[in-house]
Amino acid sequence: MNRRQFFRSSVSAAVATSLWSPYTYGSLLQSLTQASSSINAVTGDGADLVLEKSAVQELGDSLRGQLLVSGSDGYDVARRVLNKSIDKYPALVVRPSGVADIRNAVAFARERDLLLAVKCGGHSFSGKSTCDGGMQIDLSTFRNVRVDRKARKAYVAGGSLLGEIDHECMANGLVTTAGTVSHTGVGGLTLGGGFGRVGRRFGLALDNVTGVDIVTADGQLRHASADENPDLFWGVRGGGGNFGIVTSFEFALHEMQREVVGGNVVWPLADAREVLRFYADYCAAAPDDLYLDFIMVAPPNGADPVVIIHACYSGPKDRADALLAPVTGFGKPLVSQVAAIDYVALQRSGDDSDPRSGGEYLKSGFNDGINNNLIDGLVGGFEPHNDRSTIAFFQQSGGAISRVPSASTAFAHRWASHSVFTVVAWNPTVDRDPHVRYLRNWWSEVEPSTQGFYTNEVSDEAHRTIAENYEGNFERLLEVKNRYDPTNLFRLNANIPPTVTTG
Ligand SMILES: Cc1cc2nc3c(=O)[nH]c(=O)nc-3n(C[C@H](O)[C@H](O)[C@H](O)COP(=O)(O)OP(=O)(O)OC[C@H]3O[C@@H](n4cnc5c(N)ncnc54)[C@H](O)[C@@H]3O)c2cc1C
């Protein structure tokens, strides 16, 4: 073992032990940093930066939570995200035990211009919640949901997962819009939008936010609501993680029965065009309490490609049969599994089967209605492959989402009937390049029939600019960014680069 390896293993051992013994953390960190040399890191702009061991020690001493470095127990779990093709190594990982830790970590990063990533559920397709050489604040230790039944509010810690919200709210006969896979994080999903099975009834996840607590770039904890810091409140509802770390969300809740009617109807790929035309027409006439996804998927290894309509009807039970019969009775389905189901179970039903958990690459857009050009682009360019899942997805919008004026929050795409995306997901051991190339070509046939992109699904090279994407809301967003994050500390997101000059 050379000197460097010795120091690294001493660091690992010290930090790993400290995880099991929080009370001795300070002294273990002391031995860690005494044994260790300084740590190489990078700034937000990518310049080299050296983190002195005394500074790292001071940061560790300031935390009640954990400070992890390469080799520490938990470091690999923290740095990895759902997209298995992302393999990044932060210089430091902070797992906060509370808001004070988040403030200390933010101050440490800001004072050094250290690259900063914030992780909640880790579902960002392009891996925005991890980084090479920066600090990652991993909010997986920061999960809690409290429901105030009388006030119909949920108070949700900024690292919580959607399943926790559904579970706690439904236990009280209440609901708010969450996404369709329960291990998605509340932070990423809500700050950029938040489509889900009850979104057409109750609006996007962000439409239900009535306040947030947020640590901004200056390290201050602020409350943002209609009455307090209203500019920030406007910006966080659609501006993603651009303005700070949300430590707590306050959501409005709605009464809803536990039992809904939902499930999948599956047809062979050969029926794709007809099913998609039917889906387009049926969506256009659907009431707010009916939610319909369309999925075209070719699994790897030669399994038969299929098209699926996924339904969730959350309205009065006696209307379900009549509303869903046209879907279950369309053409000759291979499988038709639509039945009464517990809402929380339906919200978890895709957790293990969702193919978006290999290496993955995605392109997204919005559409208003599904015309023949869009159908041609999607179906015509769809090529199954043995080494990957190939997926096209329409997530239904409209209803209450479209009735919110587009300037009311930073989220601009109120006009859309659907969020549409194409994804390829491959076993991370195979070469990604051919699959990424294929997806870009496929998307080039779809893109002209779409507008903008979903900021929650921003790819590394956004195909449309952020300014264009926010439509009429961009200038106001820029003002909020200039005010609360003038040095662009929070840049690993669909980034709005500030334009103010800082001293
Ligand atoms: C399997 C799967 C299913 C999905 N289903 C849906 C769906 O039904 N509806 C939908 O609208 N979208 C859906 N999405 C997209 C989803 O909205 C985004 O991937 C979203 O970014 C995930 O949030 P996260 O917290 O899990 O991700 P992360 O990777 O942890 O974070 C994503 C971004 O949000 C920032 N961020 C996270 N938490 C905070 C916080 N507390 N404060 C400030 N910034 C924060 C991060 O810094 C990063 O920039 C899905 C994605 C996947 C992979």
Short mmCIF file of N, CA and C and ligand atoms in Angstrom, two decimals, residues 82 118-125 128-129 139 158 179-181 183-189 191 194-196 241 244-246 249 354 356 395 454 456-457 492-493, ligand 1:
data_model
loop_
_atom_site.label_atom_id
_atom_site.label_comp_id
_atom_site.label_asym_id
_atom_site.label_seq_id
_atom_site.Cartn_x
_atom_site.Cartn_y
_atom_site.Cartn_z
N LEU A 82 -30.48 6.94 -10.12
CA LEU A 82 -31.25 5.88 -10.80
C LEU A 82 -30.65 5.52 -12.16
N VAL A 118 -27.49 18.61 -5.48
CA VAL A 118 -28.49 18.33 -4.44
C VAL A 118 -29.29 17.11 -4.87
N LYS A 119 -29.34 16.11 -3.99
CA LYS A 119 -30.04 14.87 -4.36
C LYS A 119 -31.23 14.63 -3.45
N CYS A 120 -32.37 14.35 -4.10
CA CYS A 120 -33.55 13.94 -3.34
C CYS A 120 -33.82 12.48 -3.69
N GLY A 121 -34.64 12.22 -4.71
CA GLY A 121 -34.91 10.83 -5.10
C GLY A 121 -33.88 10.28 -6.09
N GLY A 122 -33.03 11.13 -6.65
CA GLY A 122 -32.00 10.66 -7.57
C GLY A 122 -32.54 10.25 -8.93
N HIS A 123 -33.72 10.74 -9.31
CA HIS A 123 -34.32 10.31 -10.58
C HIS A 123 -33.97 11.18 -11.77
N SER A 124 -33.23 12.24 -11.57
CA SER A 124 -32.87 13.10 -12.69
C SER A 124 -32.21 12.25 -13.79
N PHE A 125 -32.79 12.27 -14.98
CA PHE A 125 -32.30 11.41 -16.05
C PHE A 125 -30.86 11.73 -16.41
N LYS A 128 -28.37 15.13 -12.62
CA LYS A 128 -28.08 16.45 -12.06
C LYS A 128 -27.88 16.41 -10.54
N SER A 129 -28.22 15.31 -9.90
CA SER A 129 -28.13 15.26 -8.44
C SER A 129 -26.83 14.64 -7.93
N LEU A 139 -30.10 14.33 0.39
CA LEU A 139 -31.23 14.56 1.32
C LEU A 139 -31.93 13.26 1.72
N GLY A 158 -37.78 18.03 2.57
CA GLY A 158 -37.31 18.17 1.19
C GLY A 158 -36.62 16.97 0.58
N GLY A 179 -46.21 11.99 -8.57
CA GLY A 179 -45.91 11.28 -9.81
C GLY A 179 -46.32 9.82 -9.74
N THR A 180 -46.08 9.10 -10.83
CA THR A 180 -46.62 7.75 -10.97
C THR A 180 -45.67 6.65 -10.51
N VAL A 181 -44.48 7.01 -10.05
CA VAL A 181 -43.55 5.99 -9.51
C VAL A 181 -43.16 6.44 -8.11
N HIS A 183 -40.91 5.87 -5.87
CA HIS A 183 -39.57 6.18 -5.35
C HIS A 183 -38.97 7.43 -6.01
N THR A 184 -39.79 8.20 -6.71
CA THR A 184 -39.34 9.50 -7.22
C THR A 184 -39.31 10.50 -6.06
N GLY A 185 -38.40 11.46 -6.10
CA GLY A 185 -38.26 12.42 -5.00
C GLY A 185 -39.23 13.58 -5.12
N VAL A 186 -39.71 14.05 -3.96
CA VAL A 186 -40.62 15.20 -3.96
C VAL A 186 -39.91 16.46 -4.46
N GLY A 187 -38.59 16.56 -4.19
CA GLY A 187 -37.86 17.79 -4.52
C GLY A 187 -37.81 18.03 -6.01
N GLY A 188 -37.23 17.08 -6.74
CA GLY A 188 -37.09 17.27 -8.18
C GLY A 188 -38.44 17.32 -8.87
N LEU A 189 -39.33 16.42 -8.51
CA LEU A 189 -40.63 16.36 -9.19
C LEU A 189 -41.42 17.65 -9.01
N LEU A 191 -40.55 20.78 -7.92
CA LEU A 191 -40.00 22.10 -8.27
C LEU A 191 -40.07 22.38 -9.77
N GLY A 194 -44.56 18.21 -11.92
CA GLY A 194 -45.21 17.16 -11.15
C GLY A 194 -46.53 16.73 -11.75
N PHE A 195 -46.45 15.94 -12.84
CA PHE A 195 -47.65 15.32 -13.41
C PHE A 195 -47.95 14.03 -12.66
N GLY A 196 -49.22 13.67 -12.59
CA GLY A 196 -49.55 12.43 -11.90
C GLY A 196 -50.99 12.04 -12.12
N GLY A 241 -34.50 23.49 -9.12
CA GLY A 241 -33.61 23.73 -7.98
C GLY A 241 -32.74 24.97 -8.14
N GLY A 244 -32.31 27.41 -4.58
CA GLY A 244 -31.88 26.98 -3.26
C GLY A 244 -32.35 25.57 -2.96
N ILE A 245 -32.17 25.17 -1.72
CA ILE A 245 -32.56 23.81 -1.31
C ILE A 245 -33.84 23.91 -0.50
N VAL A 246 -34.90 23.33 -1.03
CA VAL A 246 -36.17 23.35 -0.30
C VAL A 246 -36.07 22.30 0.82
N PHE A 249 -41.76 21.37 2.16
CA PHE A 249 -42.88 21.77 1.29
C PHE A 249 -44.16 21.73 2.10
N ASP A 354 -40.73 -0.42 -13.96
CA ASP A 354 -40.38 0.71 -14.81
C ASP A 354 -39.00 0.51 -15.41
N ARG A 356 -37.01 2.53 -16.67
CA ARG A 356 -36.07 3.65 -16.63
C ARG A 356 -35.06 3.51 -15.50
N GLN A 395 -47.69 11.36 -21.18
CA GLN A 395 -48.30 11.53 -19.86
C GLN A 395 -49.35 12.61 -20.01
N TYR A 454 -39.67 19.29 -20.84
CA TYR A 454 -39.98 19.23 -19.42
C TYR A 454 -38.67 19.45 -18.66
N ASN A 456 -37.82 18.94 -15.77
CA ASN A 456 -37.45 17.81 -14.90
C ASN A 456 -36.74 16.72 -15.68
N GLU A 457 -36.83 16.80 -17.00
CA GLU A 457 -36.24 15.75 -17.81
C GLU A 457 -35.20 16.33 -18.75
N LEU A 492 -26.73 22.79 -11.08
CA LEU A 492 -26.96 21.46 -11.64
C LEU A 492 -28.47 21.20 -11.67
N ASN A 493 -29.10 21.74 -12.70
CA ASN A 493 -30.54 21.68 -12.91
C ASN A 493 -30.78 22.22 -14.33
C1 LIG B 1 -39.03 6.29 -12.92
C2 LIG B 1 -39.41 7.73 -13.11
C3 LIG B 1 -40.75 8.10 -13.06
C4 LIG B 1 -41.12 9.44 -13.21
N1 LIG B 1 -42.45 9.77 -13.17
C5 LIG B 1 -42.81 11.06 -13.27
C6 LIG B 1 -44.17 11.44 -13.15
O1 LIG B 1 -45.07 10.61 -12.99
N2 LIG B 1 -44.48 12.76 -13.24
C7 LIG B 1 -43.53 13.72 -13.44
O2 LIG B 1 -43.89 14.90 -13.49
N3 LIG B 1 -42.23 13.38 -13.56
C8 LIG B 1 -41.85 12.08 -13.48
N4 LIG B 1 -40.53 11.75 -13.60
C9 LIG B 1 -39.54 12.81 -13.84
C10 LIG B 1 -39.18 13.45 -12.51
O3 LIG B 1 -40.05 14.54 -12.27
C11 LIG B 1 -37.73 13.97 -12.51
O4 LIG B 1 -36.85 12.92 -12.80
C12 LIG B 1 -37.39 14.62 -11.18
O5 LIG B 1 -36.25 15.42 -11.36
C13 LIG B 1 -37.11 13.59 -10.11
O6 LIG B 1 -36.90 14.21 -8.87
P1 LIG B 1 -35.90 13.53 -7.80
O7 LIG B 1 -35.95 14.34 -6.59
O8 LIG B 1 -36.18 12.07 -7.72
O9 LIG B 1 -34.52 13.67 -8.56
P2 LIG B 1 -33.07 14.17 -8.15
O10 LIG B 1 -32.19 13.57 -9.19
O11 LIG B 1 -32.74 13.88 -6.75
O12 LIG B 1 -33.15 15.74 -8.33
C14 LIG B 1 -33.52 16.31 -9.58
C15 LIG B 1 -33.24 17.82 -9.56
O13 LIG B 1 -33.98 18.45 -8.52
C16 LIG B 1 -33.12 19.13 -7.61
N5 LIG B 1 -33.66 18.92 -6.26
C17 LIG B 1 -34.06 17.76 -5.72
N6 LIG B 1 -34.54 17.95 -4.47
C18 LIG B 1 -34.40 19.27 -4.21
C19 LIG B 1 -34.72 20.10 -3.09
N7 LIG B 1 -35.27 19.59 -1.98
N8 LIG B 1 -34.45 21.42 -3.18
C20 LIG B 1 -33.91 21.95 -4.30
N9 LIG B 1 -33.58 21.21 -5.39
C21 LIG B 1 -33.84 19.89 -5.34
C22 LIG B 1 -31.77 18.47 -7.82
O14 LIG B 1 -30.73 19.29 -7.47
C23 LIG B 1 -31.77 18.17 -9.30
O15 LIG B 1 -31.44 19.31 -10.04
C24 LIG B 1 -40.13 10.42 -13.44
C25 LIG B 1 -38.79 10.05 -13.50
C26 LIG B 1 -38.43 8.72 -13.34
C27 LIG B 1 -36.98 8.33 -13.44
#
